[in-house]
CSV table of C-alpha atoms in Angstrom, one decimal:
chain,number,residue,atom,x,y,z
D,1,UNK,CA,-71.2,15.4,98.2
D,2,UNK,CA,-74.6,13.9,97.1
D,3,UNK,CA,-74.9,10.3,96.1
D,4,UNK,CA,-75.9,8.8,92.8
D,5,UNK,CA,-79.7,7.8,95.0
D,6,UNK,CA,-79.6,10.7,96.9
D,7,UNK,CA,-79.4,13.2,93.7
D,8,UNK,CA,-83.1,11.7,92.4
D,9,UNK,CA,-84.3,11.0,96.0
D,10,UNK,CA,-82.9,13.4,98.5
D,11,UNK,CA,-83.4,13.3,102.8
D,12,UNK,CA,-86.2,16.0,102.2
D,13,UNK,CA,-88.2,13.7,100.0
D,14,UNK,CA,-87.8,11.3,102.3
D,15,UNK,CA,-88.4,12.7,105.4
D,16,UNK,CA,-92.5,12.9,103.9
D,17,UNK,CA,-92.4,9.8,102.5
D,18,UNK,CA,-91.6,8.3,106.4
D,19,UNK,CA,-94.2,11.4,108.4
D,20,UNK,CA,-97.1,10.6,105.4
D,21,UNK,CA,-96.5,6.8,106.7
D,22,UNK,CA,-97.1,7.8,110.4
D,23,UNK,CA,-100.1,10.2,109.8
D,24,UNK,CA,-101.7,7.2,107.3
D,25,UNK,CA,-101.2,5.0,110.2
D,26,UNK,CA,-103.0,7.8,112.6
D,27,UNK,CA,-106.2,7.5,110.7
D,28,UNK,CA,-106.5,3.7,112.1
D,29,UNK,CA,-104.9,1.8,109.2
D,30,UNK,CA,-103.0,-1.2,109.8
D,31,UNK,CA,-99.9,-0.5,107.3
D,32,UNK,CA,-98.8,2.0,104.8
D,33,UNK,CA,-96.0,2.1,102.7
D,34,UNK,CA,-94.6,4.4,99.8
D,35,UNK,CA,-92.7,3.9,96.2
D,36,UNK,CA,-91.4,6.8,94.3
D,37,UNK,CA,-89.8,6.0,91.7
D,38,UNK,CA,-87.7,9.3,89.3
D,39,UNK,CA,-85.6,9.0,85.7
D,40,UNK,CA,-83.5,11.2,83.6
D,41,UNK,CA,-84.0,10.3,80.6
D,42,UNK,CA,-81.4,12.1,76.8
D,43,UNK,CA,-81.9,10.7,73.6
D,44,UNK,CA,-80.1,12.5,69.9
D,45,UNK,CA,-81.9,11.4,66.7
D,46,UNK,CA,-80.5,11.2,63.4
D,47,UNK,CA,-81.4,10.6,59.9
D,48,UNK,CA,-79.6,9.8,56.6
D,49,UNK,CA,-76.6,12.1,58.1
D,50,UNK,CA,-78.4,14.8,59.8
D,51,UNK,CA,-80.1,15.7,63.8
D,52,UNK,CA,-83.8,14.9,63.7
D,53,UNK,CA,-84.3,15.6,67.5
D,54,UNK,CA,-82.4,15.8,70.4
D,55,UNK,CA,-84.3,15.5,73.7
D,56,UNK,CA,-83.4,15.3,77.5
D,57,UNK,CA,-86.8,14.8,80.1
D,58,UNK,CA,-87.3,13.7,83.4
D,59,UNK,CA,-89.9,11.4,84.5
D,60,UNK,CA,-91.0,10.7,88.2
D,61,UNK,CA,-94.1,9.7,90.6
D,62,UNK,CA,-95.7,8.6,94.1
D,63,UNK,CA,-97.4,5.6,95.1
D,64,UNK,CA,-98.6,5.4,98.5
D,65,UNK,CA,-100.7,1.9,99.4
D,66,UNK,CA,-102.8,2.3,102.6
D,67,UNK,CA,-104.0,-1.0,104.2
D,68,UNK,CA,-107.1,-1.6,106.4
D,69,UNK,CA,-107.9,-4.0,108.7
D,70,UNK,CA,-111.6,-5.8,108.3
D,71,UNK,CA,-113.3,-8.6,109.9
D,72,UNK,CA,-111.9,-11.2,107.4
D,73,UNK,CA,-109.2,-9.6,105.6
D,74,UNK,CA,-107.7,-6.3,104.9
D,75,UNK,CA,-108.4,-4.1,102.4
D,76,UNK,CA,-106.3,-1.5,100.2
D,77,UNK,CA,-106.3,1.8,99.0
D,78,UNK,CA,-104.0,3.8,96.3
D,79,UNK,CA,-103.5,7.4,95.0
D,80,UNK,CA,-100.8,9.1,92.8
D,81,UNK,CA,-99.0,11.5,92.3
D,82,UNK,CA,-96.2,13.1,90.3
D,83,UNK,CA,-95.7,17.0,92.7
D,84,UNK,CA,-92.9,15.2,94.5
D,85,UNK,CA,-92.3,18.9,95.9
D,86,UNK,CA,-94.8,18.8,97.5
D,87,UNK,CA,-94.9,20.6,101.2
D,88,UNK,CA,-96.6,17.2,103.2
D,89,UNK,CA,-97.8,14.1,101.3
D,90,UNK,CA,-99.9,13.1,104.6
D,91,UNK,CA,-103.7,14.9,101.7
D,92,UNK,CA,-102.2,12.1,99.9
D,93,UNK,CA,-102.0,9.1,102.5
D,94,UNK,CA,-105.3,10.3,103.8
D,95,UNK,CA,-106.2,10.1,100.4
D,96,UNK,CA,-105.8,6.2,99.6
D,97,UNK,CA,-107.3,5.6,103.8
D,98,UNK,CA,-110.4,6.7,102.1
D,99,UNK,CA,-110.4,4.4,99.1
D,100,UNK,CA,-109.8,1.8,100.5
D,101,UNK,CA,-113.0,1.4,102.5
D,102,UNK,CA,-113.9,0.8,99.0
D,103,UNK,CA,-112.9,-2.5,98.2
D,104,UNK,CA,-112.8,-5.9,98.8
D,105,UNK,CA,-111.1,-8.0,101.6
D,106,UNK,CA,-108.5,-9.9,101.0
D,107,UNK,CA,-107.9,-12.4,103.7
D,108,UNK,CA,-103.9,-12.8,102.2
D,109,UNK,CA,-102.8,-9.2,101.8
D,110,UNK,CA,-99.1,-9.6,103.9
D,111,UNK,CA,-95.8,-7.3,103.6
D,112,UNK,CA,-92.0,-8.4,104.2
D,113,UNK,CA,-90.4,-7.7,107.2
D,114,UNK,CA,-86.6,-6.5,107.2
D,115,UNK,CA,-84.5,-8.4,105.3
D,116,UNK,CA,-81.4,-8.2,102.8
D,117,UNK,CA,-78.4,-6.5,102.3
D,118,UNK,CA,-77.6,-4.2,99.0
D,119,UNK,CA,-74.0,-6.3,98.1
D,120,UNK,CA,-74.9,-6.0,94.7
D,121,UNK,CA,-72.3,-4.7,92.4
D,122,UNK,CA,-73.3,-0.5,91.8
D,123,UNK,CA,-75.6,-0.5,88.6
D,124,UNK,CA,-74.6,3.4,88.3
D,125,UNK,CA,-71.9,4.2,86.3
D,126,UNK,CA,-70.9,7.9,86.1
D,127,UNK,CA,-70.3,8.2,83.3
D,128,UNK,CA,-73.4,8.2,82.1
D,129,UNK,CA,-74.3,11.3,83.9
D,130,UNK,CA,-71.4,12.7,82.0
D,131,UNK,CA,-71.9,11.7,78.7
D,132,UNK,CA,-72.4,15.4,76.5
D,133,UNK,CA,-75.1,16.2,74.3
D,134,UNK,CA,-72.8,16.5,71.3
D,135,UNK,CA,-71.1,13.1,72.4
D,136,UNK,CA,-74.8,11.6,71.8
D,137,UNK,CA,-75.3,12.7,68.3
D,138,UNK,CA,-71.6,11.2,67.7
D,139,UNK,CA,-72.6,8.4,68.9
D,140,UNK,CA,-76.0,8.1,66.4
D,141,UNK,CA,-73.9,9.3,63.5
D,142,UNK,CA,-71.7,6.8,63.5
D,143,UNK,CA,-73.9,3.4,64.8
D,144,UNK,CA,-75.4,4.9,60.8
D,145,UNK,CA,-72.1,5.0,59.6
D,146,UNK,CA,-70.7,1.8,60.6
D,147,UNK,CA,-74.8,0.1,59.5
D,148,UNK,CA,-73.9,1.6,55.7
D,149,UNK,CA,-69.9,0.2,56.1
D,150,UNK,CA,-71.5,-3.0,56.6
D,151,UNK,CA,-73.7,-2.9,53.5
D,152,UNK,CA,-73.7,-1.7,49.9
D,153,UNK,CA,-77.5,-2.4,49.9
D,154,UNK,CA,-78.1,0.5,53.2
D,155,UNK,CA,-80.0,2.6,51.3
D,156,UNK,CA,-81.5,4.6,54.1
D,157,UNK,CA,-81.8,4.9,57.0
D,158,UNK,CA,-84.6,6.1,59.1
D,159,UNK,CA,-83.5,6.4,62.4
D,160,UNK,CA,-80.7,6.0,64.1
D,161,UNK,CA,-80.8,6.6,68.1
D,162,UNK,CA,-78.2,6.7,70.6
D,163,UNK,CA,-80.1,6.8,74.1
D,164,UNK,CA,-79.2,7.0,77.6
D,165,UNK,CA,-80.7,7.7,81.2
D,166,UNK,CA,-79.6,6.7,85.3
D,167,UNK,CA,-82.3,7.0,87.8
D,168,UNK,CA,-84.0,5.6,91.2
D,169,UNK,CA,-86.6,3.8,92.9
D,170,UNK,CA,-87.3,3.3,96.8
D,171,UNK,CA,-89.7,1.3,99.0
D,172,UNK,CA,-91.1,1.7,102.3
D,173,UNK,CA,-93.2,0.6,104.9
D,174,UNK,CA,-94.7,1.0,108.2
D,175,UNK,CA,-93.1,-2.9,108.7
D,176,UNK,CA,-89.7,-0.6,108.0
D,177,UNK,CA,-88.9,-2.0,105.5
D,178,UNK,CA,-86.2,0.2,103.1
D,179,UNK,CA,-85.5,-0.7,99.4
D,180,UNK,CA,-83.7,2.0,97.7
D,181,UNK,CA,-82.3,1.5,94.2
D,182,UNK,CA,-80.2,3.2,92.0
D,183,UNK,CA,-79.3,2.4,87.8
D,184,UNK,CA,-77.9,3.7,84.1
D,185,UNK,CA,-78.0,2.5,81.2
D,186,UNK,CA,-77.6,3.3,77.7
D,187,UNK,CA,-79.0,1.8,73.9
D,188,UNK,CA,-78.5,2.1,70.7
D,189,UNK,CA,-80.7,1.3,68.1
D,190,UNK,CA,-80.9,2.0,64.1
D,191,UNK,CA,-84.2,1.3,61.3
D,192,UNK,CA,-83.1,0.7,57.6
D,193,UNK,CA,-83.6,0.3,55.0
D,194,UNK,CA,-81.4,-2.3,52.4
D,195,UNK,CA,-82.3,-2.6,48.5
D,196,UNK,CA,-81.5,-4.4,45.5
D,197,UNK,CA,-82.9,-3.4,42.2
D,198,UNK,CA,-86.7,-2.7,42.6
D,199,UNK,CA,-87.0,-4.9,45.6
D,200,UNK,CA,-86.4,-3.3,49.5
D,201,UNK,CA,-87.1,-4.6,52.8
D,202,UNK,CA,-87.0,-2.8,56.6
D,203,UNK,CA,-84.6,-3.9,59.7
D,204,UNK,CA,-84.3,-3.0,62.6
D,205,UNK,CA,-81.6,-3.8,65.5
D,206,UNK,CA,-80.4,-2.4,68.9
D,207,UNK,CA,-78.2,-2.8,72.1
D,208,UNK,CA,-78.6,-1.9,75.6
D,209,UNK,CA,-76.2,-2.0,78.8
D,210,UNK,CA,-75.7,-0.1,82.0
D,211,UNK,CA,-73.0,1.8,81.1
D,212,UNK,CA,-71.1,3.5,77.6
D,213,UNK,CA,-69.4,0.8,75.1
D,214,UNK,CA,-72.0,-0.2,73.1
D,215,UNK,CA,-70.5,-1.5,69.5
D,216,UNK,CA,-71.7,0.3,67.0
D,217,UNK,CA,-70.5,-1.4,64.8
D,218,UNK,CA,-71.9,-4.8,65.6
D,219,UNK,CA,-75.0,-3.5,65.9
D,220,UNK,CA,-74.7,-1.8,62.2
D,221,UNK,CA,-73.7,-4.4,60.7
D,222,UNK,CA,-77.1,-6.8,62.4
D,223,UNK,CA,-78.9,-4.3,61.6
D,224,UNK,CA,-78.3,-4.8,57.4
D,225,UNK,CA,-77.5,-8.3,57.9
D,226,UNK,CA,-80.8,-9.0,58.8
D,227,UNK,CA,-82.8,-6.3,55.5
D,228,UNK,CA,-80.1,-8.5,53.1
D,229,UNK,CA,-81.7,-11.7,54.7
D,230,UNK,CA,-84.6,-10.2,53.4
D,231,UNK,CA,-84.8,-9.7,50.4
D,232,UNK,CA,-86.1,-11.7,47.8
D,233,UNK,CA,-87.9,-13.0,49.6
D,234,UNK,CA,-89.7,-16.8,48.6
D,235,UNK,CA,-92.4,-19.0,49.3
D,236,UNK,CA,-92.7,-22.0,51.0
D,237,UNK,CA,-94.8,-25.2,50.6
D,238,UNK,CA,-96.9,-25.8,53.2
D,239,UNK,CA,-96.3,-28.3,55.5
D,240,UNK,CA,-94.4,-29.5,58.7
D,241,UNK,CA,-90.6,-28.4,58.9
D,242,UNK,CA,-87.5,-29.1,61.3
D,243,UNK,CA,-87.9,-24.9,62.6
D,244,UNK,CA,-84.5,-23.1,64.0
D,245,UNK,CA,-86.0,-20.2,66.1
D,246,UNK,CA,-83.1,-18.0,65.9
D,247,UNK,CA,-82.2,-17.1,69.9
D,248,UNK,CA,-84.7,-12.5,69.4
D,249,UNK,CA,-88.1,-14.7,68.7
D,250,UNK,CA,-86.4,-17.8,71.9
D,251,UNK,CA,-86.2,-14.5,73.9
D,252,UNK,CA,-90.0,-13.6,73.3
D,253,UNK,CA,-92.0,-16.9,73.1
D,254,UNK,CA,-89.4,-17.5,76.5
D,255,UNK,CA,-91.1,-14.5,77.8
D,256,UNK,CA,-94.4,-15.5,76.5
D,257,UNK,CA,-94.5,-18.7,78.6
D,258,UNK,CA,-92.7,-16.9,81.7
D,259,UNK,CA,-95.6,-14.2,81.7
D,260,UNK,CA,-98.3,-17.6,82.2
D,261,UNK,CA,-96.3,-18.8,85.4
D,262,UNK,CA,-98.0,-15.8,87.3
D,263,UNK,CA,-99.5,-16.8,89.6
D,264,UNK,CA,-102.0,-14.8,89.3
D,265,UNK,CA,-102.8,-16.3,86.6
D,266,UNK,CA,-103.0,-19.2,88.1
D,267,UNK,CA,-104.6,-19.0,91.0
D,268,UNK,CA,-107.0,-16.6,88.1
D,269,UNK,CA,-107.1,-20.0,86.0
D,270,UNK,CA,-106.3,-18.2,83.0
D,271,UNK,CA,-102.8,-20.0,82.5
D,272,UNK,CA,-101.8,-22.7,79.8
D,273,UNK,CA,-99.8,-24.0,83.4
D,274,UNK,CA,-102.8,-23.9,86.1
D,275,UNK,CA,-102.8,-26.9,88.3
D,276,UNK,CA,-98.9,-28.0,86.6
D,277,UNK,CA,-96.6,-27.9,89.2
D,278,UNK,CA,-94.0,-30.6,89.2
D,279,UNK,CA,-95.1,-32.1,85.7
D,280,UNK,CA,-93.1,-32.5,82.8
D,281,UNK,CA,-94.5,-29.6,81.0
D,282,UNK,CA,-91.5,-29.3,78.2
D,283,UNK,CA,-88.6,-31.2,77.4
D,284,UNK,CA,-85.7,-32.1,79.2
D,285,UNK,CA,-83.8,-30.1,77.4
D,286,UNK,CA,-85.3,-26.5,78.6
D,287,UNK,CA,-83.9,-25.5,82.2
D,288,UNK,CA,-84.6,-21.6,82.3
D,289,UNK,CA,-83.8,-19.5,84.9
D,290,UNK,CA,-85.6,-16.0,86.5
D,291,UNK,CA,-81.5,-14.2,89.0
D,292,UNK,CA,-82.5,-10.9,89.7
D,293,UNK,CA,-79.4,-10.8,91.2
D,294,UNK,CA,-77.5,-12.1,88.8
D,295,UNK,CA,-73.9,-10.3,88.4
D,296,UNK,CA,-72.8,-8.4,85.1
D,297,UNK,CA,-70.6,-10.1,83.3
D,298,UNK,CA,-68.8,-9.4,79.2
D,299,UNK,CA,-72.1,-10.3,76.6
D,300,UNK,CA,-74.3,-10.0,80.4
D,301,UNK,CA,-75.5,-7.7,81.0
D,302,UNK,CA,-77.8,-8.0,83.8
D,303,UNK,CA,-79.8,-5.1,83.5
D,304,UNK,CA,-82.8,-6.6,86.0
D,305,UNK,CA,-80.5,-7.0,88.6
D,306,UNK,CA,-82.0,-5.8,91.2
D,307,UNK,CA,-81.0,-6.2,95.6
D,308,UNK,CA,-84.8,-5.9,96.1
D,309,UNK,CA,-88.3,-7.3,95.1
D,310,UNK,CA,-90.7,-3.9,95.1
D,311,UNK,CA,-92.1,-5.4,98.2
D,312,UNK,CA,-88.9,-5.7,99.9
D,313,UNK,CA,-87.8,-8.9,99.6
D,314,UNK,CA,-83.9,-9.9,98.6
D,315,UNK,CA,-84.2,-10.9,94.8
D,316,UNK,CA,-82.8,-14.7,94.0
D,317,UNK,CA,-82.6,-16.9,91.7
D,318,UNK,CA,-85.7,-19.0,90.3
D,319,UNK,CA,-85.2,-22.1,88.2
D,320,UNK,CA,-88.5,-22.0,86.7
D,321,UNK,CA,-88.2,-24.9,84.6
D,322,UNK,CA,-85.6,-27.4,84.7
D,323,UNK,CA,-85.2,-30.0,83.1
D,324,UNK,CA,-89.4,-29.7,81.4
D,325,UNK,CA,-90.3,-29.9,85.1
D,326,UNK,CA,-91.9,-27.2,86.6
D,327,UNK,CA,-90.7,-26.4,89.2
D,328,UNK,CA,-92.5,-23.0,90.3
D,329,UNK,CA,-94.5,-20.4,90.0
D,330,UNK,CA,-93.7,-15.7,90.1
D,331,UNK,CA,-95.3,-14.8,93.3
D,332,UNK,CA,-96.2,-12.0,95.1
D,333,UNK,CA,-96.0,-12.4,98.7
D,334,UNK,CA,-100.1,-12.6,98.3
D,335,UNK,CA,-100.5,-14.9,95.6
D,336,UNK,CA,-97.6,-17.5,98.0
D,337,UNK,CA,-99.8,-17.3,101.4
D,338,UNK,CA,-103.2,-18.2,99.0
D,339,UNK,CA,-101.0,-21.1,97.7
D,340,UNK,CA,-98.9,-21.7,100.5
D,341,UNK,CA,-96.0,-21.4,98.7
D,342,UNK,CA,-92.5,-20.0,99.6
D,343,UNK,CA,-91.7,-16.8,98.2
D,344,UNK,CA,-90.3,-16.2,95.5
D,345,UNK,CA,-89.0,-12.0,95.8
D,346,UNK,CA,-91.0,-11.7,92.2
D,347,UNK,CA,-93.1,-8.4,92.4
D,348,UNK,CA,-92.6,-5.6,90.8
D,349,UNK,CA,-95.0,-1.8,90.3
D,350,UNK,CA,-94.9,1.2,89.2
D,351,UNK,CA,-95.6,3.9,91.1
D,352,UNK,CA,-99.4,3.7,90.3
D,353,UNK,CA,-100.0,0.1,90.2
D,354,UNK,CA,-100.0,-2.6,93.3
D,355,UNK,CA,-97.1,-4.9,93.0
D,356,UNK,CA,-97.5,-8.7,90.6
D,357,UNK,CA,-95.2,-10.8,89.2
D,358,UNK,CA,-92.8,-9.7,87.3
D,359,UNK,CA,-89.3,-11.1,86.0
D,360,UNK,CA,-85.3,-9.8,85.8
D,361,UNK,CA,-83.1,-11.8,84.4
D,362,UNK,CA,-84.5,-14.4,82.2
D,363,UNK,CA,-82.6,-17.0,80.5
D,364,UNK,CA,-82.1,-20.5,79.7
D,365,UNK,CA,-79.6,-22.7,80.6
D,366,UNK,CA,-77.1,-22.7,76.9
D,367,UNK,CA,-76.7,-26.3,75.3
D,368,UNK,CA,-73.8,-27.1,73.7
D,369,UNK,CA,-74.4,-26.9,69.8
D,370,UNK,CA,-73.2,-24.1,68.0
D,371,UNK,CA,-75.9,-22.4,64.9
D,372,UNK,CA,-74.4,-24.0,61.9
D,373,UNK,CA,-74.7,-27.6,63.6
D,374,UNK,CA,-78.5,-26.6,64.0
D,375,UNK,CA,-79.1,-26.0,61.0
D,376,UNK,CA,-77.4,-29.3,59.8
D,377,UNK,CA,-79.2,-30.7,62.4
D,378,UNK,CA,-82.5,-29.2,60.6
D,379,UNK,CA,-81.3,-30.7,57.2
D,380,UNK,CA,-84.0,-29.6,55.1
D,381,UNK,CA,-85.9,-26.7,57.6
D,382,UNK,CA,-87.0,-23.2,58.2
D,383,UNK,CA,-84.8,-20.6,60.3
D,384,UNK,CA,-87.5,-18.2,61.5
D,385,UNK,CA,-86.1,-14.9,62.4
D,386,UNK,CA,-89.1,-12.2,63.2
D,387,UNK,CA,-92.7,-14.1,64.5
D,388,UNK,CA,-95.4,-11.1,64.6
D,389,UNK,CA,-98.4,-11.4,66.1
D,390,UNK,CA,-97.6,-12.8,70.0
D,391,UNK,CA,-99.7,-10.5,72.0
D,392,UNK,CA,-102.7,-12.9,70.7
D,393,UNK,CA,-101.5,-15.9,72.2
D,394,UNK,CA,-103.5,-17.7,75.0
D,395,UNK,CA,-102.7,-17.4,77.7
D,396,UNK,CA,-105.8,-20.1,78.3
D,397,UNK,CA,-105.3,-23.0,75.7
D,398,UNK,CA,-102.1,-21.9,74.2
D,399,UNK,CA,-102.9,-22.0,71.1
D,400,UNK,CA,-101.4,-19.6,68.8
D,401,UNK,CA,-101.5,-18.9,65.1
D,402,UNK,CA,-98.6,-15.2,64.3
D,403,UNK,CA,-96.7,-14.8,61.1
D,404,UNK,CA,-93.2,-15.3,60.7
D,405,UNK,CA,-90.7,-14.9,58.5
D,406,UNK,CA,-87.0,-16.0,57.7
D,407,UNK,CA,-84.9,-18.0,56.1
D,408,UNK,CA,-84.6,-21.7,54.2
D,409,UNK,CA,-82.0,-24.3,55.5
D,410,UNK,CA,-81.1,-26.7,52.7
D,411,UNK,CA,-79.7,-29.1,53.1
D,412,UNK,CA,-78.2,-27.8,56.5
D,413,UNK,CA,-77.5,-24.4,54.7
D,414,UNK,CA,-79.2,-21.5,55.0
D,415,UNK,CA,-80.4,-20.2,51.5
D,416,UNK,CA,-83.3,-17.9,50.1
D,417,UNK,CA,-85.6,-15.8,52.6
D,418,UNK,CA,-88.8,-16.2,53.7
D,419,UNK,CA,-91.9,-14.9,54.3
D,420,UNK,CA,-95.5,-14.6,54.9
D,421,UNK,CA,-95.4,-17.8,57.1
D,422,UNK,CA,-97.6,-18.4,59.3
D,423,UNK,CA,-96.8,-20.7,62.0
D,424,UNK,CA,-99.9,-22.2,63.3
D,425,UNK,CA,-100.1,-24.7,66.6
D,426,UNK,CA,-99.6,-24.6,70.7
D,427,UNK,CA,-97.1,-23.2,72.9
D,428,UNK,CA,-96.8,-26.7,74.3
D,429,UNK,CA,-95.1,-28.1,70.2
D,430,UNK,CA,-92.1,-25.4,70.9
D,431,UNK,CA,-92.2,-26.9,74.6
D,432,UNK,CA,-92.2,-29.9,74.4
D,433,UNK,CA,-90.5,-30.0,70.9
D,434,UNK,CA,-86.8,-29.0,71.3
D,435,UNK,CA,-84.3,-31.5,70.1
D,436,UNK,CA,-81.3,-29.4,71.0
D,437,UNK,CA,-80.4,-25.9,71.9
D,438,UNK,CA,-78.3,-23.7,70.9
D,439,UNK,CA,-74.5,-22.4,72.7
D,440,UNK,CA,-74.9,-18.9,71.1
D,441,UNK,CA,-76.9,-17.3,73.8
D,442,UNK,CA,-78.0,-13.4,73.4
D,443,UNK,CA,-78.5,-10.7,76.3
D,444,UNK,CA,-81.8,-8.7,74.8
D,445,UNK,CA,-82.2,-6.0,77.7
D,446,UNK,CA,-83.1,-7.8,80.5
D,447,UNK,CA,-83.6,-11.2,78.7
D,448,UNK,CA,-81.7,-13.6,77.1
D,449,UNK,CA,-82.7,-15.8,74.1
D,450,UNK,CA,-80.0,-18.8,72.1
D,451,UNK,CA,-81.0,-20.9,69.4
D,452,UNK,CA,-83.6,-23.6,69.3
D,453,UNK,CA,-84.1,-26.7,67.0
D,454,UNK,CA,-87.7,-27.5,66.7
D,455,UNK,CA,-89.7,-30.7,65.2
D,456,UNK,CA,-92.5,-31.1,62.8
D,457,UNK,CA,-93.4,-28.1,63.8
D,458,UNK,CA,-96.3,-26.9,61.3
D,459,UNK,CA,-96.0,-23.7,59.3
D,460,UNK,CA,-97.5,-21.9,56.0
D,461,UNK,CA,-96.9,-21.5,53.7
D,462,UNK,CA,-98.9,-17.9,51.1
């Protein structure tokens, strides 16, 4: 019987890749690698109860990297293809070999030795492959029904969708590294409009898991609640306020922080946290973890869990910030060697790219304060539920000025919505002014957030 992995990457394909690696070595290469990924995805999209789209697609690609030794280091050449049915890949490896003569020499290039085993629970659920088109349509329709049931103010559904997919990847190197992975996932998302009189607002919500069983009622209700909370927004006088960040906003901001911990950016002096290793950069309340081996549990889908990183190192648990102190950067083998630090097994790659630092399952350790208690601590502040424009944060200075919206907190209780806010300052403000952490850790894909109380934050009103 064909295994789930072999249904994506058969033995015959793997044999042709090994043959290509041997061919590269025969040309004079010091090293050769093949990274292949294949995925299948399906989606049903409903709009106001009517099927709008039903799609299925298969994607795949192969990237080969050839390493050429030089007097002061190594050069690399990368060649790619989406034709995985080719009779052989010798020509592709030969192309990468030729390209490797053109690059600059790098004295820090490294490859992993074979290590570790896949001792993790399966990331693939065969029930995902068994979902029928009719079931996808039914779930997309059910999600819309649940959203309308949750609120009479829902007046239109722009899109209610069910998506599922599965896939596999494989890294092979001349050193004997063989790092396979196979996975599956399901997601549901809804975008809707709510109205009250002449006032109209849009909102959306989504969730994702390894297998069927998503709580469609909860997704629909959350989207409807988001919409209701935006109706009839008021102006907020500009000033300094206690601010509570919604978990969804915390995910985005913590993701920005993790992105600035990429060791490649640090080495190029393109990070706010360059030269800060071992220093306190955040409130002592904040501990931030990236765990590539996190076990799945109820309410914790661990969608980023993988046995190996994209260079073939066994994944691990990395504590990025501990008690506010910067403990490590996110490394590839190359950056770890250049900085003289231990590898963190944090490499990711697409089939058309060189390895680069990434996160797997990123999350803060939760506090012990319920959200309602955080609102009471805030007194007369603001709950920020949306931030727009985080991609404009300056990675070197940390300066930011982004749009935001949320809900006014009055006497410790959520009151009227506010919008057209300006959330301005520096990322250091977000990190150092944390006064309390919520107990409400929530996962959004492979990242988690929680409610965070910030002190004395500048907000500009419309």
